[in-house]
PDB file of C-alpha atoms in Angstrom:
ATOM      1  CA  MET C   1       0.000   0.000   0.000  1.00  0.00           C
ATOM      2  CA  THR C   2       1.134   3.627  -0.412  1.00  0.00           C
ATOM      3  CA  GLU C   3       1.861   5.824   2.576  1.00  0.00           C
ATOM      4  CA  SER C   4      -0.191   8.603   0.952  1.00  0.00           C
ATOM      5  CA  LEU C   5      -3.330   6.707   1.949  1.00  0.00           C
ATOM      6  CA  ILE C   6      -2.605   7.303   5.625  1.00  0.00           C
ATOM      7  CA  LEU C   7      -3.637  10.739   6.783  1.00  0.00           C
ATOM      8  CA  SER C   8      -3.398  12.465  10.128  1.00  0.00           C
ATOM      9  CA  PRO C   9      -5.316  11.657  12.299  1.00  0.00           C
ATOM     10  CA  PRO C  10      -4.977   8.065  11.055  1.00  0.00           C
ATOM     11  CA  THR C  11      -7.479   7.361   8.308  1.00  0.00           C
ATOM     12  CA  LEU C  12      -7.323   4.292   6.123  1.00  0.00           C
ATOM     13  CA  ASP C  13      -9.172   4.144   2.819  1.00  0.00           C
ATOM     14  CA  CYS C  14     -10.073   0.521   2.000  1.00  0.00           C
ATOM     15  CA  THR C  15     -10.448   1.278  -1.703  1.00  0.00           C
ATOM     16  CA  GLY C  16      -7.851  -0.603  -3.704  1.00  0.00           C
ATOM     17  CA  LEU C  17      -6.419  -2.443  -0.706  1.00  0.00           C
ATOM     18  CA  THR C  18      -6.641  -6.147  -0.018  1.00  0.00           C
ATOM     19  CA  THR C  19      -8.151  -7.233   3.278  1.00  0.00           C
ATOM     20  CA  ARG C  20      -4.739  -8.494   4.387  1.00  0.00           C
ATOM     21  CA  GLU C  21      -3.202  -5.071   3.671  1.00  0.00           C
ATOM     22  CA  ILE C  22      -5.939  -3.347   5.674  1.00  0.00           C
ATOM     23  CA  ASN C  23      -5.507  -5.600   8.712  1.00  0.00           C
ATOM     24  CA  GLN C  24      -1.710  -5.414   8.567  1.00  0.00           C
ATOM     25  CA  GLN C  25      -1.885  -1.632   8.419  1.00  0.00           C
ATOM     26  CA  LEU C  26      -4.200  -1.539  11.444  1.00  0.00           C
ATOM     27  CA  LYS C  27      -1.677  -3.573  13.420  1.00  0.00           C
ATOM     28  CA  LYS C  28       1.166  -1.301  12.314  1.00  0.00           C
ATOM     29  CA  LEU C  29      -0.748   1.792  13.365  1.00  0.00           C
ATOM     30  CA  ALA C  30      -1.511   0.241  16.758  1.00  0.00           C
ATOM     31  CA  ALA C  31       2.154  -0.659  17.224  1.00  0.00           C
ATOM     32  CA  ALA C  32       3.109   2.913  16.319  1.00  0.00           C
ATOM     33  CA  GLY C  33       0.911   4.248  19.111  1.00  0.00           C
ATOM     34  CA  ALA C  34      -2.264   5.209  17.284  1.00  0.00           C
ATOM     35  CA  ASP C  35      -5.321   5.013  19.536  1.00  0.00           C
ATOM     36  CA  THR C  36      -8.004   5.588  16.876  1.00  0.00           C
ATOM     37  CA  VAL C  37      -8.216   4.725  13.186  1.00  0.00           C
ATOM     38  CA  ASP C  38     -11.035   5.509  10.775  1.00  0.00           C
ATOM     39  CA  LEU C  39     -11.689   2.944   8.026  1.00  0.00           C
ATOM     40  CA  LEU C  40     -13.315   4.513   4.988  1.00  0.00           C
ATOM     41  CA  ASN C  41     -15.186   2.782   2.153  1.00  0.00           C
ATOM     42  CA  PRO C  42     -15.379  -0.718   3.680  1.00  0.00           C
ATOM     43  CA  GLN C  43     -18.056  -1.625   1.107  1.00  0.00           C
ATOM     44  CA  GLY C  44     -19.144  -4.762   2.929  1.00  0.00           C
ATOM     45  CA  ARG C  45     -15.631  -6.189   3.062  1.00  0.00           C
ATOM     46  CA  HIS C  46     -15.256  -9.479   4.993  1.00  0.00           C
ATOM     47  CA  ASN C  47     -12.748 -10.145   7.796  1.00  0.00           C
ATOM     48  CA  LEU C  48     -12.032  -6.524   8.700  1.00  0.00           C
ATOM     49  CA  ALA C  49     -10.157  -5.789  11.934  1.00  0.00           C
ATOM     50  CA  VAL C  50      -9.634  -9.457  12.789  1.00  0.00           C
ATOM     51  CA  ALA C  51      -6.992 -10.635  15.272  1.00  0.00           C
ATOM     52  CA  ILE C  52      -6.224  -7.129  16.565  1.00  0.00           C
ATOM     53  CA  GLU C  53      -4.513  -7.580  19.936  1.00  0.00           C
ATOM     54  CA  ALA C  54      -4.212  -3.939  21.012  1.00  0.00           C
ATOM     55  CA  PRO C  55      -6.452  -1.308  22.639  1.00  0.00           C
ATOM     56  CA  LEU C  56      -7.096   0.272  19.248  1.00  0.00           C
ATOM     57  CA  LYS C  57     -10.357   2.032  18.414  1.00  0.00           C
ATOM     58  CA  VAL C  58     -11.424   1.275  14.841  1.00  0.00           C
ATOM     59  CA  ARG C  59     -14.284   3.331  13.448  1.00  0.00           C
ATOM     60  CA  ILE C  60     -15.594   1.652  10.309  1.00  0.00           C
ATOM     61  CA  ARG C  61     -17.553   4.135   8.215  1.00  0.00           C
ATOM     62  CA  GLY C  62     -19.995   1.835   6.467  1.00  0.00           C
ATOM     63  CA  PRO C  63     -21.314  -1.745   6.292  1.00  0.00           C
ATOM     64  CA  VAL C  64     -19.043  -4.757   6.758  1.00  0.00           C
ATOM     65  CA  GLY C  65     -19.236  -8.413   5.759  1.00  0.00           C
ATOM     66  CA  TYR C  66     -18.595 -11.487   7.855  1.00  0.00           C
ATOM     67  CA  TYR C  67     -16.205 -12.093  10.778  1.00  0.00           C
ATOM     68  CA  CYS C  68     -15.637  -8.409  11.570  1.00  0.00           C
ATOM     69  CA  GLY C  69     -13.476  -8.117  14.706  1.00  0.00           C
ATOM     70  CA  GLY C  70     -13.129 -11.864  15.131  1.00  0.00           C
ATOM     71  CA  LEU C  71     -10.265 -13.319  17.171  1.00  0.00           C
ATOM     72  CA  SER C  72      -9.447  -9.882  18.615  1.00  0.00           C
ATOM     73  CA  GLU C  73      -8.431  -8.949  22.146  1.00  0.00           C
ATOM     74  CA  GLY C  74      -8.771  -5.434  23.536  1.00  0.00           C
ATOM     75  CA  VAL C  75      -9.984  -3.789  20.334  1.00  0.00           C
ATOM     76  CA  ASP C  76     -12.827  -1.232  20.304  1.00  0.00           C
ATOM     77  CA  ILE C  77     -14.727  -1.348  16.996  1.00  0.00           C
ATOM     78  CA  GLU C  78     -17.651   0.778  15.856  1.00  0.00           C
ATOM     79  CA  VAL C  79     -19.456  -0.125  12.644  1.00  0.00           C
ATOM     80  CA  ASP C  80     -21.586   2.594  11.064  1.00  0.00           C
ATOM     81  CA  GLY C  81     -23.985   0.204   9.367  1.00  0.00           C
ATOM     82  CA  PRO C  82     -25.021  -3.454   9.262  1.00  0.00           C
ATOM     83  CA  CYS C  83     -22.687  -6.426   9.417  1.00  0.00           C
ATOM     84  CA  GLY C  84     -22.536  -9.948   8.027  1.00  0.00           C
ATOM     85  CA  TRP C  85     -22.521 -13.168   9.980  1.00  0.00           C
ATOM     86  CA  SER C  86     -20.282 -14.041  12.905  1.00  0.00           C
ATOM     87  CA  VAL C  87     -19.375 -10.512  13.968  1.00  0.00           C
ATOM     88  CA  GLY C  88     -17.022 -10.801  16.949  1.00  0.00           C
ATOM     89  CA  GLU C  89     -16.573 -14.554  16.645  1.00  0.00           C
ATOM     90  CA  ASN C  90     -14.110 -15.750  19.290  1.00  0.00           C
ATOM     91  CA  LEU C  91     -13.678 -12.214  20.646  1.00  0.00           C
ATOM     92  CA  MET C  92     -11.435 -12.464  23.720  1.00  0.00           C
ATOM     93  CA  ALA C  93     -11.802  -8.927  25.137  1.00  0.00           C
ATOM     94  CA  GLY C  94     -12.795  -5.457  24.016  1.00  0.00           C
ATOM     95  CA  ARG C  95     -15.962  -4.109  22.434  1.00  0.00           C
ATOM     96  CA  ILE C  96     -17.731  -4.206  19.090  1.00  0.00           C
ATOM     97  CA  LEU C  97     -20.634  -1.818  18.514  1.00  0.00           C
ATOM     98  CA  VAL C  98     -22.755  -2.326  15.393  1.00  0.00           C
ATOM     99  CA  LYS C  99     -25.050   0.581  14.499  1.00  0.00           C
ATOM    100  CA  GLY C 100     -27.344  -1.551  12.373  1.00  0.00           C
ATOM    101  CA  ASN C 101     -28.560  -5.125  11.977  1.00  0.00           C
ATOM    102  CA  ALA C 102     -26.375  -8.230  12.207  1.00  0.00           C
ATOM    103  CA  SER C 103     -26.658 -11.460  10.251  1.00  0.00           C
ATOM    104  CA  ALA C 104     -26.435 -14.936  11.792  1.00  0.00           C
ATOM    105  CA  CYS C 105     -24.165 -16.119  14.609  1.00  0.00           C
ATOM    106  CA  ALA C 106     -23.315 -12.764  16.208  1.00  0.00           C
ATOM    107  CA  ALA C 107     -20.615 -13.181  18.879  1.00  0.00           C
ATOM    108  CA  ALA C 108     -20.308 -16.913  18.177  1.00  0.00           C
ATOM    109  CA  SER C 109     -17.995 -18.587  20.712  1.00  0.00           C
ATOM    110  CA  ALA C 110     -16.932 -15.194  22.111  1.00  0.00           C
ATOM    111  CA  HIS C 111     -14.887 -15.632  25.294  1.00  0.00           C
ATOM    112  CA  GLY C 112     -15.027 -12.078  26.641  1.00  0.00           C
ATOM    113  CA  GLY C 113     -15.689  -8.432  25.911  1.00  0.00           C
ATOM    114  CA  THR C 114     -18.969  -6.985  24.689  1.00  0.00           C
ATOM    115  CA  VAL C 115     -20.721  -7.144  21.331  1.00  0.00           C
ATOM    116  CA  CYS C 116     -23.643  -4.712  21.063  1.00  0.00           C
ATOM    117  CA  ILE C 117     -26.013  -4.739  18.091  1.00  0.00           C
ATOM    118  CA  LEU C 118     -28.154  -1.580  17.877  1.00  0.00           C
ATOM    119  CA  GLY C 119     -30.574  -3.362  15.576  1.00  0.00           C
ATOM    120  CA  SER C 120     -31.765  -6.947  15.208  1.00  0.00           C
ATOM    121  CA  ALA C 121     -29.672 -10.107  14.834  1.00  0.00           C
ATOM    122  CA  GLY C 122     -30.274 -13.208  12.754  1.00  0.00           C
ATOM    123  CA  PRO C 123     -30.505 -16.844  13.847  1.00  0.00           C
ATOM    124  CA  ARG C 124     -28.041 -18.458  16.243  1.00  0.00           C
ATOM    125  CA  ALA C 125     -26.969 -15.203  17.841  1.00  0.00           C
ATOM    126  CA  GLY C 126     -24.715 -15.984  20.791  1.00  0.00           C
ATOM    127  CA  ILE C 127     -24.198 -19.569  19.666  1.00  0.00           C
ATOM    128  CA  SER C 128     -21.715 -21.348  21.947  1.00  0.00           C
ATOM    129  CA  LEU C 129     -21.096 -18.105  23.834  1.00  0.00           C
ATOM    130  CA  LYS C 130     -18.227 -18.788  26.244  1.00  0.00           C
ATOM    131  CA  GLY C 131     -18.112 -15.512  28.197  1.00  0.00           C
ATOM    132  CA  GLY C 132     -18.505 -11.775  27.870  1.00  0.00           C
ATOM    133  CA  THR C 133     -21.735 -10.046  26.930  1.00  0.00           C
ATOM    134  CA  LEU C 134     -23.902  -9.925  23.820  1.00  0.00           C
ATOM    135  CA  ILE C 135     -26.526  -7.164  23.667  1.00  0.00           C
ATOM    136  CA  VAL C 136     -29.150  -6.962  20.908  1.00  0.00           C
ATOM    137  CA  GLN C 137     -31.453  -3.952  20.951  1.00  0.00           C
ATOM    138  CA  GLY C 138     -33.949  -5.542  18.557  1.00  0.00           C
ATOM    139  CA  ASN C 139     -35.029  -9.121  17.899  1.00  0.00           C
ATOM    140  CA  VAL C 140     -33.015 -12.321  17.460  1.00  0.00           C
ATOM    141  CA  GLY C 141     -33.706 -15.295  15.210  1.00  0.00           C
ATOM    142  CA  HIS C 142     -34.252 -18.965  15.970  1.00  0.00           C
ATOM    143  CA  SER C 143     -31.791 -21.116  17.895  1.00  0.00           C
ATOM    144  CA  SER C 144     -30.092 -18.148  19.532  1.00  0.00           C
ATOM    145  CA  ALA C 145     -27.850 -19.006  22.514  1.00  0.00           C
ATOM    146  CA  PHE C 146     -27.625 -22.597  21.222  1.00  0.00           C
ATOM    147  CA  MET C 147     -25.121 -24.441  23.439  1.00  0.00           C
ATOM    148  CA  MET C 148     -24.282 -21.220  25.325  1.00  0.00           C
ATOM    149  CA  GLN C 149     -21.700 -22.057  27.978  1.00  0.00           C
ATOM    150  CA  ALA C 150     -21.075 -18.819  29.908  1.00  0.00           C
ATOM    151  CA  GLY C 151     -21.577 -15.070  29.835  1.00  0.00           C
ATOM    152  CA  THR C 152     -24.584 -12.781  29.507  1.00  0.00           C
ATOM    153  CA  PHE C 153     -26.935 -12.436  26.560  1.00  0.00           C
ATOM    154  CA  ILE C 154     -29.365  -9.490  26.645  1.00  0.00           C
ATOM    155  CA  ILE C 155     -32.156  -9.335  24.058  1.00  0.00           C
ATOM    156  CA  CYS C 156     -34.305  -6.216  24.321  1.00  0.00           C
ATOM    157  CA  GLY C 157     -36.773  -7.365  21.656  1.00  0.00           C
ATOM    158  CA  ASP C 158     -38.302 -10.733  20.794  1.00  0.00           C
ATOM    159  CA  ALA C 159     -36.550 -14.106  20.576  1.00  0.00           C
ATOM    160  CA  GLY C 160     -37.294 -16.756  17.937  1.00  0.00           C
ATOM    161  CA  HIS C 161     -37.927 -20.449  18.469  1.00  0.00           C
ATOM    162  CA  SER C 162     -35.630 -22.721  20.484  1.00  0.00           C
ATOM    163  CA  LEU C 163     -33.967 -19.993  22.523  1.00  0.00           C
ATOM    164  CA  GLY C 164     -31.166 -21.424  24.668  1.00  0.00           C
ATOM    165  CA  ASP C 165     -31.390 -24.918  23.223  1.00  0.00           C
ATOM    166  CA  SER C 166     -28.882 -27.223  24.981  1.00  0.00           C
ATOM    167  CA  LEU C 167     -27.883 -24.349  27.256  1.00  0.00           C
ATOM    168  CA  TYR C 168     -24.951 -25.276  29.513  1.00  0.00           C
ATOM    169  CA  ASP C 169     -24.621 -22.122  31.606  1.00  0.00           C
ATOM    170  CA  GLY C 170     -24.742 -18.333  31.515  1.00  0.00           C
ATOM    171  CA  THR C 171     -27.771 -16.071  31.694  1.00  0.00           C
ATOM    172  CA  ILE C 172     -30.174 -14.854  29.010  1.00  0.00           C
ATOM    173  CA  TYR C 173     -32.477 -11.850  29.446  1.00  0.00           C
ATOM    174  CA  VAL C 174     -35.338 -11.162  27.031  1.00  0.00           C
ATOM    175  CA  GLY C 175     -37.305  -7.897  27.065  1.00  0.00           C
ATOM    176  CA  GLY C 176     -39.909  -8.996  24.518  1.00  0.00           C
ATOM    177  CA  GLU C 177     -41.696 -12.219  23.625  1.00  0.00           C
ATOM    178  CA  ILE C 178     -40.111 -15.671  23.410  1.00  0.00           C
ATOM    179  CA  ALA C 179     -41.429 -17.906  20.618  1.00  0.00           C
ATOM    180  CA  SER C 180     -40.227 -21.033  22.437  1.00  0.00           C
ATOM    181  CA  LEU C 181     -37.439 -22.215  24.708  1.00  0.00           C
ATOM    182  CA  GLY C 182     -35.024 -24.928  23.637  1.00  0.00           C
ATOM    183  CA  ALA C 183     -34.163 -28.124  25.457  1.00  0.00           C
ATOM    184  CA  ASP C 184     -33.022 -27.644  29.063  1.00  0.00           C
ATOM    185  CA  ALA C 185     -33.697 -23.878  29.135  1.00  0.00           C
ATOM    186  CA  GLN C 186     -36.111 -22.541  31.724  1.00  0.00           C
ATOM    187  CA  LEU C 187     -37.437 -19.239  33.062  1.00  0.00           C
ATOM    188  CA  ALA C 188     -36.111 -18.058  36.440  1.00  0.00           C
ATOM    189  CA  PRO C 189     -37.206 -15.226  38.756  1.00  0.00           C
ATOM    190  CA  MET C 190     -35.673 -11.801  38.206  1.00  0.00           C
ATOM    191  CA  THR C 191     -33.752 -10.389  41.178  1.00  0.00           C
ATOM    192  CA  ASP C 192     -32.494  -6.948  42.179  1.00  0.00           C
ATOM    193  CA  GLU C 193     -29.018  -8.088  41.114  1.00  0.00           C
ATOM    194  CA  ASP C 194     -30.351  -8.922  37.664  1.00  0.00           C
ATOM    195  CA  ASN C 195     -31.917  -5.481  37.284  1.00  0.00           C
ATOM    196  CA  ALA C 196     -28.712  -3.796  38.466  1.00  0.00           C
ATOM    197  CA  LEU C 197     -26.676  -5.801  35.939  1.00  0.00           C
ATOM    198  CA  LEU C 198     -29.042  -4.871  33.114  1.00  0.00           C
ATOM    199  CA  GLU C 199     -28.856  -1.194  34.047  1.00  0.00           C
ATOM    200  CA  GLN C 200     -25.062  -1.359  34.105  1.00  0.00           C
ATOM    201  CA  GLN C 201     -24.847  -3.089  30.732  1.00  0.00           C
ATOM    202  CA  LEU C 202     -27.530  -1.139  28.841  1.00  0.00           C
ATOM    203  CA  SER C 203     -27.111   2.454  30.010  1.00  0.00           C
ATOM    204  CA  PRO C 204     -23.830   3.061  28.083  1.00  0.00           C
ATOM    205  CA  TYR C 205     -25.818   2.485  24.882  1.00  0.00           C
ATOM    206  CA  GLY C 206     -28.723   4.772  25.780  1.00  0.00           C
ATOM    207  CA  LEU C 207     -31.029   1.844  26.551  1.00  0.00           C
ATOM    208  CA  ALA C 208     -33.283   2.058  29.617  1.00  0.00           C
ATOM    209  CA  THR C 209     -34.056  -1.123  31.534  1.00  0.00           C
ATOM    210  CA  GLN C 210     -37.474   0.157  32.571  1.00  0.00           C
ATOM    211  CA  ASP C 211     -38.584   0.289  28.922  1.00  0.00           C
ATOM    212  CA  TYR C 212     -38.635  -3.525  28.798  1.00  0.00           C
ATOM    213  CA  ALA C 213     -40.272  -6.339  30.772  1.00  0.00           C
ATOM    214  CA  PHE C 214     -37.201  -8.486  31.081  1.00  0.00           C
ATOM    215  CA  LYS C 215     -37.430 -12.208  31.674  1.00  0.00           C
ATOM    216  CA  LYS C 216     -34.530 -14.371  32.780  1.00  0.00           C
ATOM    217  CA  ILE C 217     -33.619 -17.709  31.254  1.00  0.00           C
ATOM    218  CA  VAL C 218     -31.111 -20.159  32.742  1.00  0.00           C
ATOM    219  CA  CYS C 219     -30.144 -23.796  32.327  1.00  0.00           C
ATOM    220  CA  ALA C 220     -32.476 -26.317  33.974  1.00  0.00           C
ATOM    221  CA  LYS C 221     -29.513 -28.716  34.294  1.00  0.00           C
ATOM    222  CA  GLN C 222     -31.634 -31.764  33.550  1.00  0.00           C
ATOM    223  CA  LEU C 223     -29.448 -32.941  30.695  1.00  0.00           C
ATOM    224  CA  TYR C 224     -25.996 -32.383  32.210  1.00  0.00           C
ATOM    225  CA  HIS C 225     -25.230 -36.057  32.649  1.00  0.00           C
ATOM    226  CA  PHE C 226     -26.516 -38.803  30.430  1.00  0.00           C
ATOM    227  CA  LYS C 227     -27.909 -41.830  32.187  1.00  0.00           C
ATOM    228  CA  ALA C 228     -29.459 -44.699  30.298  1.00  0.00           C
ATOM    229  CA  GLN C 229     -32.431 -44.772  32.672  1.00  0.00           C
ATOM    230  CA  ASP C 230     -33.118 -41.094  31.847  1.00  0.00           C
ATOM    231  CA  PHE C 231     -33.273 -41.694  28.129  1.00  0.00           C
ATOM    232  CA  SER C 232     -36.832 -40.374  27.980  1.00  0.00           C
ATOM    233  CA  LYS C 233     -35.605 -36.925  29.052  1.00  0.00           C
ATOM    234  CA  PHE C 234     -33.361 -36.725  26.016  1.00  0.00           C
ATOM    235  CA  LYS C 235     -35.925 -38.251  23.699  1.00  0.00           C
ATOM    236  CA  ASP C 236     -38.644 -35.853  24.836  1.00  0.00           C
ATOM    237  CA  ALA C 237     -36.300 -32.842  24.754  1.00  0.00           C
ATOM    238  CA  TYR C 238     -35.409 -33.363  21.123  1.00  0.00           C
TER     239      TYR C 238
END
């Protein structure tokens, strides 16, 4: 890439660059001490800002494709538009804010940090979530939180069918309607601690807890250990 594409303050124009060149340049800017970089003309590019292991703020001025921010640790990404599937997959720490809708599998297998979708998310949002927090201001599709293992998943809108199917652990909050719960997911009473957590997580994004009638979903722990004599539990669950 040519150095003329880098302006001050750091601005990177994606036009004419390969995705590898864009991500390498982000890492170079972070190593050089930049704290914020603006990405212009992303044009739905896949794999932007992946594997960034630095406290770098990346402001992406437009829509992005799949895997945005995946495998990163400590990065702070803002996307001015929608994103493709698996935004923040395997995120270790940091934050990804999407100012639009997200496709399937948002925050899949994320271990830490926060992914916030200021729109709706497609099916399997929070699939195999291993830690951290996923916030969706709108609705989520079917099979969201499938095999979720840890962390917090906050859905302000409605949830599709089979929410929390095969849930291992972690907590899901839903502010709207739930089409159906998956196997081994159950409703639990809301507590003052739950409301305090929701306030803490939502207020930075201008969302008010009192605007929603949140319900709490946890694992029923009926399918943790397979026993031959309990076969009917598995058969009936699936």
